[in-house]
Amino acid sequence: MSSSPWKNRFDESLMRTMGMPLRFLVRGEGAWVWDDEDNRYLDFLAGIAVNSLGHAHPVFVEAVSRQAATLAHVSNYFSTPPQLELAERLKRLTGAGDGGRAYFCNSGAEANEAAFKLARLNSSPTRRRIVALENAFHGRTMGALALTGKPAMREPFDPMPGGVEHIPSTIEALEATIDDSVSALFLEPVKGEAGVIDLPPGYLKRARELTEQHGVLLIIDEIQTGVGRTGAWFAYMNAGVVPDAVTIAKGMAGGFPIGSLVTFGWASDLFRRGQHGSTFGGNPLATATANAVLNHIEEAGLVENALVRGEQLRAVIREIDSPLVEEVRGQGLLIGVGLREPVAQQLSDAALASGLIINAPNDSSLRIAPPLIIGDDEVREFGNRLRKAFALVEAL
Ligand SMILES: *Cc1c(COP(=O)(O)O)cnc(C)c1O
């Protein structure tokens, strides 16, 4: 191993796909992580809504260790107990029930790739259009990127897989677009990467009505919002709608890579044997870890905790009463802070310097997405540190 500083090593050896990392992290426990100089940070980003149980949770550690020592991987020519258990658990938790089916992969983008193929299977010569939202984020692989409503992200990689259109996030645009020529509508219930932007009131309900009327698949991307984060198992439940398909990843196994496409009703009959697959997808190590994490979220009441702690964090942010804060967005423990000035990066840097990890998805938004396990201590520490960060930036 080289003895040169980690930033030099990173710069010399990692593909230039990302900016320079902020810190060199060496361990974590609960909602806390430590860097190579033993500085401690309150992790209120949780690997971007991934570490549902925080870091090094005994349930996670035990599940990975036990399954690794039992059976880690087999080919898709074989099934395993954790795989079936997870498929059945997801059918129950999503509400897909008896008519549901689960496909397993390893990331959010892959779950959306599977959903993209599902949309193609609902196509015909007169039904070819796929509709997604401007500014939505669905991942970085080519199909998921084609769905992503950020032209600057797509353009270097054109041409995209065809047929995808992006519309503004208004009910009027939805009503003007959804008809019998559309095969699928892709939606994020809260646009996370866009800055934690809520859909207009009544949007999901109207989307469900129109898609049902016109035979359009309603595919909800719950990769960031799912698994309890918004104070419901899935954010569509907060809106009282049932989709045709849902994509899940990030928080599903608390940091172990896994993704899933779960279909409901008639959408479960679209894929035929041999039409999709993944070598690692649904292996026993990943699915056993997801089972343990989801089971713990259920047993420990962490969905309810997300709702309660989300309200507490919103109250803390309002109490700071900074003139920089315009609005607080999102649901449960997916929180966006809209700023009056483009100082999100300065605030995120000041928070890090104050021992708090959050992020700035754009110039004027902060994103806060802590582990679902947070309690009174973490809420208080968050308030102290965020207050310090605002004071630092207000003094600039
Ligand atoms: C993170 C994210 C993705 C992509 O997931 P990866 O695991 O990074 O491929 C897709 N959709 C949404 C809403 C996300 O937040």
Coordinates of C-alpha atoms and ligand atoms in Angstrom, one line a residue:
M1 CA 0.0 0.0 0.0
S2 CA 1.3 3.5 -0.9
S3 CA 2.2 5.9 1.9
S4 CA 1.3 9.0 -0.1
P5 CA -1.7 11.1 1.1
W6 CA -5.1 9.5 0.3
K7 CA -6.1 12.4 -2.0
N8 CA -3.1 11.8 -4.2
R9 CA -3.8 8.1 -4.3
F10 CA -7.4 8.7 -5.2
D11 CA -6.5 11.2 -7.9
E12 CA -4.0 8.8 -9.4
S13 CA -6.0 5.6 -9.3
L14 CA -9.8 6.2 -9.4
M15 CA -11.7 6.8 -12.6
R16 CA -12.5 10.5 -13.1
T17 CA -16.2 10.0 -12.7
M18 CA -16.7 11.9 -9.4
G19 CA -15.2 14.9 -7.6
M20 CA -12.6 14.7 -5.0
P21 CA -14.0 13.0 -1.8
L22 CA -14.4 15.2 1.2
R23 CA -12.9 13.0 3.9
F24 CA -11.3 9.6 4.3
L25 CA -13.6 7.5 6.4
V26 CA -12.4 4.5 8.4
R27 CA -15.2 3.3 10.6
G28 CA -18.8 3.9 11.8
E29 CA -21.1 3.1 14.6
G30 CA -24.8 4.0 14.8
A31 CA -25.3 7.5 13.2
W32 CA -21.6 8.3 13.6
V33 CA -18.6 7.9 11.3
W34 CA -14.9 8.6 12.0
D35 CA -12.2 9.8 9.6
D36 CA -8.5 8.9 9.4
E37 CA -7.6 11.7 11.8
D38 CA -10.2 10.3 14.4
N39 CA -12.6 13.2 13.8
R40 CA -16.2 12.2 14.5
Y41 CA -19.2 13.2 12.2
L42 CA -22.9 12.8 12.7
D43 CA -24.0 11.1 9.5
F44 CA -27.3 12.6 8.5
L45 CA -26.9 11.6 4.8
A46 CA -26.5 7.8 5.6
G47 CA -24.7 7.0 2.4
I48 CA -27.6 8.9 0.6
A49 CA -30.5 7.1 2.3
V50 CA -28.8 3.8 2.3
N51 CA -27.7 3.0 5.9
S52 CA -31.2 2.5 7.2
L53 CA -29.9 1.0 10.5
G54 CA -26.9 3.3 10.7
H55 CA -23.3 1.9 10.7
A56 CA -22.2 -1.5 12.1
H57 CA -25.7 -2.3 13.5
P58 CA -25.5 -5.7 15.2
V59 CA -28.5 -7.0 13.1
F60 CA -26.6 -6.1 9.9
V61 CA -23.3 -7.5 11.1
E62 CA -24.9 -10.7 12.3
A63 CA -26.9 -11.2 9.0
V64 CA -23.9 -10.7 6.7
S65 CA -21.6 -12.8 8.9
R66 CA -24.0 -15.7 9.3
Q67 CA -25.0 -15.9 5.7
A68 CA -21.4 -15.5 4.4
A69 CA -20.5 -18.5 6.6
T70 CA -23.5 -20.5 5.3
L71 CA -24.0 -19.8 1.5
A72 CA -23.1 -16.6 -0.1
H73 CA -23.8 -17.1 -3.8
V74 CA -25.2 -19.6 -6.2
S75 CA -26.2 -19.2 -9.9
N76 CA -29.7 -18.5 -11.0
Y77 CA -30.1 -22.1 -11.8
F78 CA -30.8 -22.5 -8.1
S79 CA -33.0 -20.8 -5.5
T80 CA -32.3 -20.4 -1.8
P81 CA -34.4 -19.8 1.4
P82 CA -33.5 -16.1 1.8
Q83 CA -34.4 -15.4 -1.8
L84 CA -37.9 -16.7 -1.5
E85 CA -38.4 -15.1 1.9
L86 CA -37.4 -11.7 0.6
A87 CA -39.7 -12.0 -2.5
E88 CA -42.6 -12.9 -0.2
R89 CA -41.7 -10.2 2.3
L90 CA -41.6 -7.5 -0.5
K91 CA -45.0 -8.6 -1.9
R92 CA -46.4 -8.0 1.6
L93 CA -44.6 -4.8 2.4
T94 CA -45.3 -3.1 -1.0
G95 CA -49.0 -4.2 -0.9
A96 CA -48.5 -6.1 -4.2
G97 CA -49.8 -9.2 -2.4
D98 CA -50.7 -12.5 -4.1
G99 CA -50.6 -11.1 -7.6
G100 CA -47.1 -9.6 -7.0
R101 CA -43.7 -10.7 -8.2
A102 CA -40.2 -9.6 -7.3
Y103 CA -37.1 -9.4 -9.6
F104 CA -33.7 -8.9 -7.8
C105 CA -30.7 -7.0 -9.0
N106 CA -27.8 -5.1 -7.3
S107 CA -28.6 -1.4 -7.6
G108 CA -31.2 1.3 -8.2
A109 CA -30.2 1.8 -11.8
E110 CA -30.5 -1.9 -12.5
A111 CA -34.0 -1.9 -10.9
N112 CA -35.0 0.9 -13.3
E113 CA -33.4 -0.9 -16.2
A114 CA -35.6 -3.9 -15.5
A115 CA -38.6 -1.5 -15.2
F116 CA -37.7 0.1 -18.5
K117 CA -37.8 -3.4 -20.1
L118 CA -41.1 -3.9 -18.4
A119 CA -42.4 -0.7 -20.1
R120 CA -41.2 -2.0 -23.5
L121 CA -43.2 -5.2 -22.8
N122 CA -46.3 -3.0 -22.5
S123 CA -45.6 -1.5 -26.0
S124 CA -47.2 -2.0 -29.4
P125 CA -46.9 -0.1 -32.7
T126 CA -49.4 2.4 -31.4
R127 CA -48.2 2.5 -27.8
R128 CA -44.5 3.4 -27.8
R129 CA -44.1 6.5 -25.6
I130 CA -42.5 6.4 -22.1
V131 CA -43.2 9.5 -20.0
A132 CA -41.0 10.7 -17.1
L133 CA -40.6 14.0 -15.3
E134 CA -38.2 16.9 -15.9
N135 CA -35.5 17.0 -13.3
A136 CA -36.2 13.5 -12.1
F137 CA -33.3 11.2 -11.4
H138 CA -33.5 7.5 -12.2
G139 CA -29.8 6.4 -12.4
R140 CA -26.7 6.5 -14.6
T141 CA -26.8 3.4 -16.8
M142 CA -28.2 4.0 -20.3
G143 CA -31.8 3.1 -19.8
A144 CA -32.0 4.7 -16.4
L145 CA -30.2 7.8 -17.8
A146 CA -32.7 8.0 -20.7
L147 CA -35.4 8.2 -18.0
T148 CA -33.5 10.9 -16.0
G149 CA -34.9 14.4 -16.7
K150 CA -31.6 16.3 -16.6
P151 CA -30.4 17.0 -20.1
A152 CA -26.8 17.9 -19.0
M153 CA -26.4 14.4 -17.5
R154 CA -27.6 12.7 -20.7
E155 CA -26.1 14.8 -23.5
P156 CA -22.4 13.5 -23.3
F157 CA -23.8 10.0 -23.8
D158 CA -26.3 10.5 -26.6
P159 CA -28.0 8.8 -28.4
M160 CA -30.2 7.5 -25.6
P161 CA -32.5 4.5 -25.9
G162 CA -35.5 6.0 -27.7
G163 CA -39.1 6.8 -26.8
V164 CA -38.7 8.7 -23.5
E165 CA -40.3 12.1 -23.1
H166 CA -40.0 14.4 -20.1
I167 CA -42.8 16.6 -18.9
P168 CA -43.1 19.3 -16.2
S169 CA -44.3 18.0 -12.8
T170 CA -47.8 19.5 -13.0
I171 CA -51.2 17.9 -13.2
E172 CA -52.0 19.9 -16.3
A173 CA -48.9 18.4 -18.1
L174 CA -49.9 15.0 -17.0
E175 CA -53.5 15.4 -18.3
A176 CA -52.2 16.7 -21.6
T177 CA -49.8 13.8 -22.1
I178 CA -51.2 10.5 -20.8
D179 CA -53.2 8.7 -23.4
D180 CA -53.3 5.3 -25.2
S181 CA -50.0 5.9 -27.0
V182 CA -48.1 5.8 -23.6
S183 CA -46.7 2.5 -22.3
A184 CA -45.4 3.7 -18.9
L185 CA -45.2 6.7 -16.6
F186 CA -42.1 6.8 -14.4
L187 CA -42.4 8.9 -11.2
E188 CA -40.3 9.7 -8.1
P189 CA -42.8 10.5 -5.3
V190 CA -40.3 13.0 -3.9
K191 CA -37.6 14.1 -6.3
G192 CA -34.5 13.4 -4.1
E193 CA -31.6 14.3 -6.4
A194 CA -33.4 17.4 -7.6
G195 CA -33.3 18.8 -4.1
V196 CA -36.0 16.8 -2.3
I197 CA -38.9 18.3 -4.3
D198 CA -42.5 17.2 -3.5
L199 CA -45.0 16.5 -6.2
P200 CA -48.0 18.9 -6.3
P201 CA -50.9 17.8 -3.9
G202 CA -53.1 15.2 -5.6
Y203 CA -50.5 14.4 -8.3
L204 CA -50.1 10.7 -7.6
K205 CA -53.8 10.2 -7.3
R206 CA -54.4 11.8 -10.7
A207 CA -51.5 9.9 -12.2
R208 CA -53.1 6.7 -11.0
E209 CA -56.5 7.6 -12.5
L210 CA -55.1 8.5 -15.9
T211 CA -52.7 5.6 -16.2
E212 CA -55.4 3.1 -15.2
Q213 CA -57.9 4.7 -17.7
H214 CA -55.4 4.4 -20.6
G215 CA -53.6 1.0 -19.8
V216 CA -50.4 2.8 -18.9
L217 CA -48.0 1.2 -16.4
L218 CA -47.6 3.4 -13.4
I219 CA -44.0 2.7 -12.3
I220 CA -42.9 4.4 -9.1
D221 CA -39.2 4.8 -8.4
E222 CA -39.0 4.4 -4.6
I223 CA -35.2 3.9 -4.6
Q224 CA -34.6 6.9 -2.4
T225 CA -38.1 7.3 -0.8
G226 CA -38.8 3.6 0.0
V227 CA -38.2 1.3 2.9
G228 CA -39.7 3.5 5.6
R229 CA -37.8 6.7 4.9
T230 CA -40.9 8.9 4.3
G231 CA -42.7 7.6 7.4
A232 CA -44.5 4.9 5.4
W233 CA -43.0 1.7 3.9
F234 CA -43.4 3.4 0.5
A235 CA -44.2 7.0 -0.3
Y236 CA -47.1 6.0 -2.6
M237 CA -48.8 4.8 0.6
N238 CA -48.8 8.3 1.9
A239 CA -50.8 9.3 -1.2
G240 CA -53.1 6.3 -1.0
V241 CA -52.3 5.0 -4.5
V242 CA -51.3 1.5 -5.7
P243 CA -48.8 1.4 -8.6
D244 CA -48.3 -1.3 -11.2
A245 CA -44.6 -1.5 -10.4
V246 CA -42.1 -0.1 -7.9
T247 CA -38.3 0.0 -7.9
I248 CA -36.5 -0.3 -4.6
A249 CA -32.8 -0.2 -3.7
K250 CA -30.8 2.1 -1.5
G251 CA -32.1 1.5 2.1
M252 CA -33.3 -2.1 1.4
A253 CA -30.3 -4.0 2.9
G254 CA -28.8 -1.2 5.0
G255 CA -25.7 -0.9 2.9
F256 CA -25.4 -4.2 1.2
P257 CA -25.9 -3.7 -2.5
I258 CA -29.3 -4.9 -3.7
G259 CA -32.1 -3.7 -5.9
S260 CA -35.6 -4.9 -6.8
L261 CA -38.4 -4.4 -9.2
V262 CA -41.7 -5.5 -7.7
T263 CA -44.8 -5.7 -10.0
F264 CA -48.5 -5.7 -9.1
G265 CA -51.4 -7.4 -10.8
W266 CA -51.3 -7.6 -14.6
A267 CA -47.8 -6.1 -14.7
S268 CA -46.6 -9.4 -13.1
D269 CA -47.5 -11.3 -16.3
L270 CA -45.4 -9.2 -18.7
F271 CA -41.9 -10.8 -18.4
R272 CA -41.4 -14.2 -20.0
R273 CA -38.9 -16.7 -18.8
G274 CA -35.4 -15.9 -20.2
Q275 CA -36.1 -12.2 -20.9
H276 CA -34.0 -10.7 -18.0
G277 CA -31.4 -11.6 -15.4
S278 CA -28.4 -10.8 -13.4
T279 CA -25.6 -13.0 -12.1
F280 CA -25.5 -11.5 -8.6
G281 CA -29.1 -10.5 -8.4
G282 CA -31.0 -12.2 -5.6
N283 CA -28.1 -14.1 -4.2
P284 CA -28.4 -15.5 -0.7
L285 CA -25.9 -13.1 0.9
A286 CA -27.7 -9.9 -0.4
T287 CA -31.3 -11.3 0.2
A288 CA -30.5 -12.6 3.7
T289 CA -29.1 -9.2 4.7
A290 CA -32.2 -7.4 3.2
N291 CA -34.5 -9.8 5.2
A292 CA -32.7 -9.0 8.4
V293 CA -32.7 -5.3 7.9
L294 CA -36.4 -5.2 6.8
N295 CA -37.4 -7.4 9.6
H296 CA -35.6 -5.1 12.1
I297 CA -37.2 -2.0 10.6
E298 CA -40.6 -3.7 11.2
E299 CA -39.9 -5.1 14.7
A300 CA -38.3 -1.9 16.0
G301 CA -41.0 0.4 14.7
L302 CA -38.6 2.4 12.6
V303 CA -41.1 3.4 10.0
E304 CA -43.0 5.2 12.7
N305 CA -39.7 6.5 14.1
A306 CA -39.0 8.1 10.7
L307 CA -42.3 10.0 10.9
V308 CA -41.8 11.2 14.5
R309 CA -38.1 12.1 14.1
G310 CA -38.8 13.7 10.8
E311 CA -41.2 16.1 12.5
Q312 CA -38.7 16.8 15.3
L313 CA -35.9 17.6 12.7
R314 CA -38.3 20.0 10.9
A315 CA -39.0 21.7 14.2
V316 CA -35.3 22.0 14.9
I317 CA -34.6 23.5 11.5
R318 CA -37.4 26.0 12.0
E319 CA -36.1 26.9 15.5
I320 CA -32.7 27.8 14.0
D321 CA -34.8 30.5 12.3
S322 CA -32.1 31.4 9.8
P323 CA -32.9 34.1 7.2
L324 CA -31.3 31.8 4.7
V325 CA -34.1 29.2 5.0
E326 CA -37.0 29.7 2.6
E327 CA -38.9 26.3 3.1
V328 CA -38.6 22.8 4.4
R329 CA -39.6 20.0 2.0
G330 CA -39.9 16.3 1.8
Q331 CA -41.5 13.6 4.0
G332 CA -40.4 11.8 7.1
L333 CA -36.6 11.4 7.2
L334 CA -36.1 12.6 3.6
I335 CA -35.8 16.4 4.2
G336 CA -35.0 19.2 1.8
V337 CA -34.2 22.7 3.0
G338 CA -34.8 25.3 0.3
L339 CA -32.5 28.3 0.6
R340 CA -33.1 31.9 -0.4
E341 CA -29.5 32.2 -1.7
P342 CA -27.3 29.8 -3.6
V343 CA -25.2 28.9 -0.5
A344 CA -26.0 25.2 -0.2
Q345 CA -22.5 24.1 -0.9
Q346 CA -21.1 26.6 1.7
L347 CA -23.6 25.3 4.2
S348 CA -22.8 21.7 3.6
D349 CA -19.1 22.4 3.9
A350 CA -19.7 24.4 7.1
A351 CA -21.8 21.5 8.5
L352 CA -19.0 19.1 7.7
A353 CA -16.5 21.4 9.5
S354 CA -18.9 21.4 12.4
G355 CA -19.1 17.6 12.5
L356 CA -22.3 17.0 10.5
I357 CA -22.7 15.2 7.2
I358 CA -25.6 16.4 5.0
N359 CA -25.4 17.4 1.3
A360 CA -26.2 20.0 -1.3
P361 CA -28.0 18.4 -4.3
N362 CA -28.0 21.8 -6.0
D363 CA -27.0 25.4 -5.3
S364 CA -30.0 26.3 -3.2
S365 CA -31.1 23.0 -1.5
L366 CA -29.8 20.9 1.4
R367 CA -30.7 17.3 1.7
I368 CA -31.0 15.6 5.1
A369 CA -31.5 11.8 5.2
P370 CA -30.3 10.2 8.5
P371 CA -30.5 6.6 9.5
L372 CA -34.0 5.5 10.6
I373 CA -32.6 4.6 14.0
I374 CA -32.0 8.1 15.3
G375 CA -33.2 9.1 18.8
D376 CA -33.2 12.2 21.0
D377 CA -29.4 12.5 21.2
E378 CA -28.9 12.5 17.5
V379 CA -31.8 15.0 17.0
R380 CA -30.1 17.3 19.6
E381 CA -26.6 16.9 18.2
F382 CA -28.0 17.7 14.7
G383 CA -29.6 20.9 15.9
N384 CA -26.3 22.1 17.6
R385 CA -24.2 21.3 14.6
L386 CA -26.6 22.7 12.0
R387 CA -27.0 25.9 14.0
K388 CA -23.2 26.3 14.0
A389 CA -23.1 25.8 10.2
F390 CA -25.8 28.4 9.6
A391 CA -24.0 30.9 11.9
L392 CA -20.7 30.3 10.0
V393 CA -22.4 31.0 6.6
E394 CA -24.5 33.9 7.7
A395 CA -21.2 35.6 9.0
L396 CA -19.6 35.3 5.5
Ligands
LIG1 C1 -30.1 6.7 -6.2 C2 -31.2 6.7 -7.1 C3 -31.2 5.9 -8.3 C4 -30.0 5.1 -8.8 O1 -29.6 4.2 -7.8 P1 -28.1 3.5 -7.9 O2 -28.1 2.5 -6.9 O3 -27.2 4.7 -7.7 O4 -28.0 3.0 -9.3 C5 -32.4 5.8 -9.0 N1 -33.5 6.5 -8.7 C6 -33.5 7.3 -7.5 C7 -34.8 8.0 -7.2 C8 -32.4 7.4 -6.7 O5 -32.4 8.2 -5.7

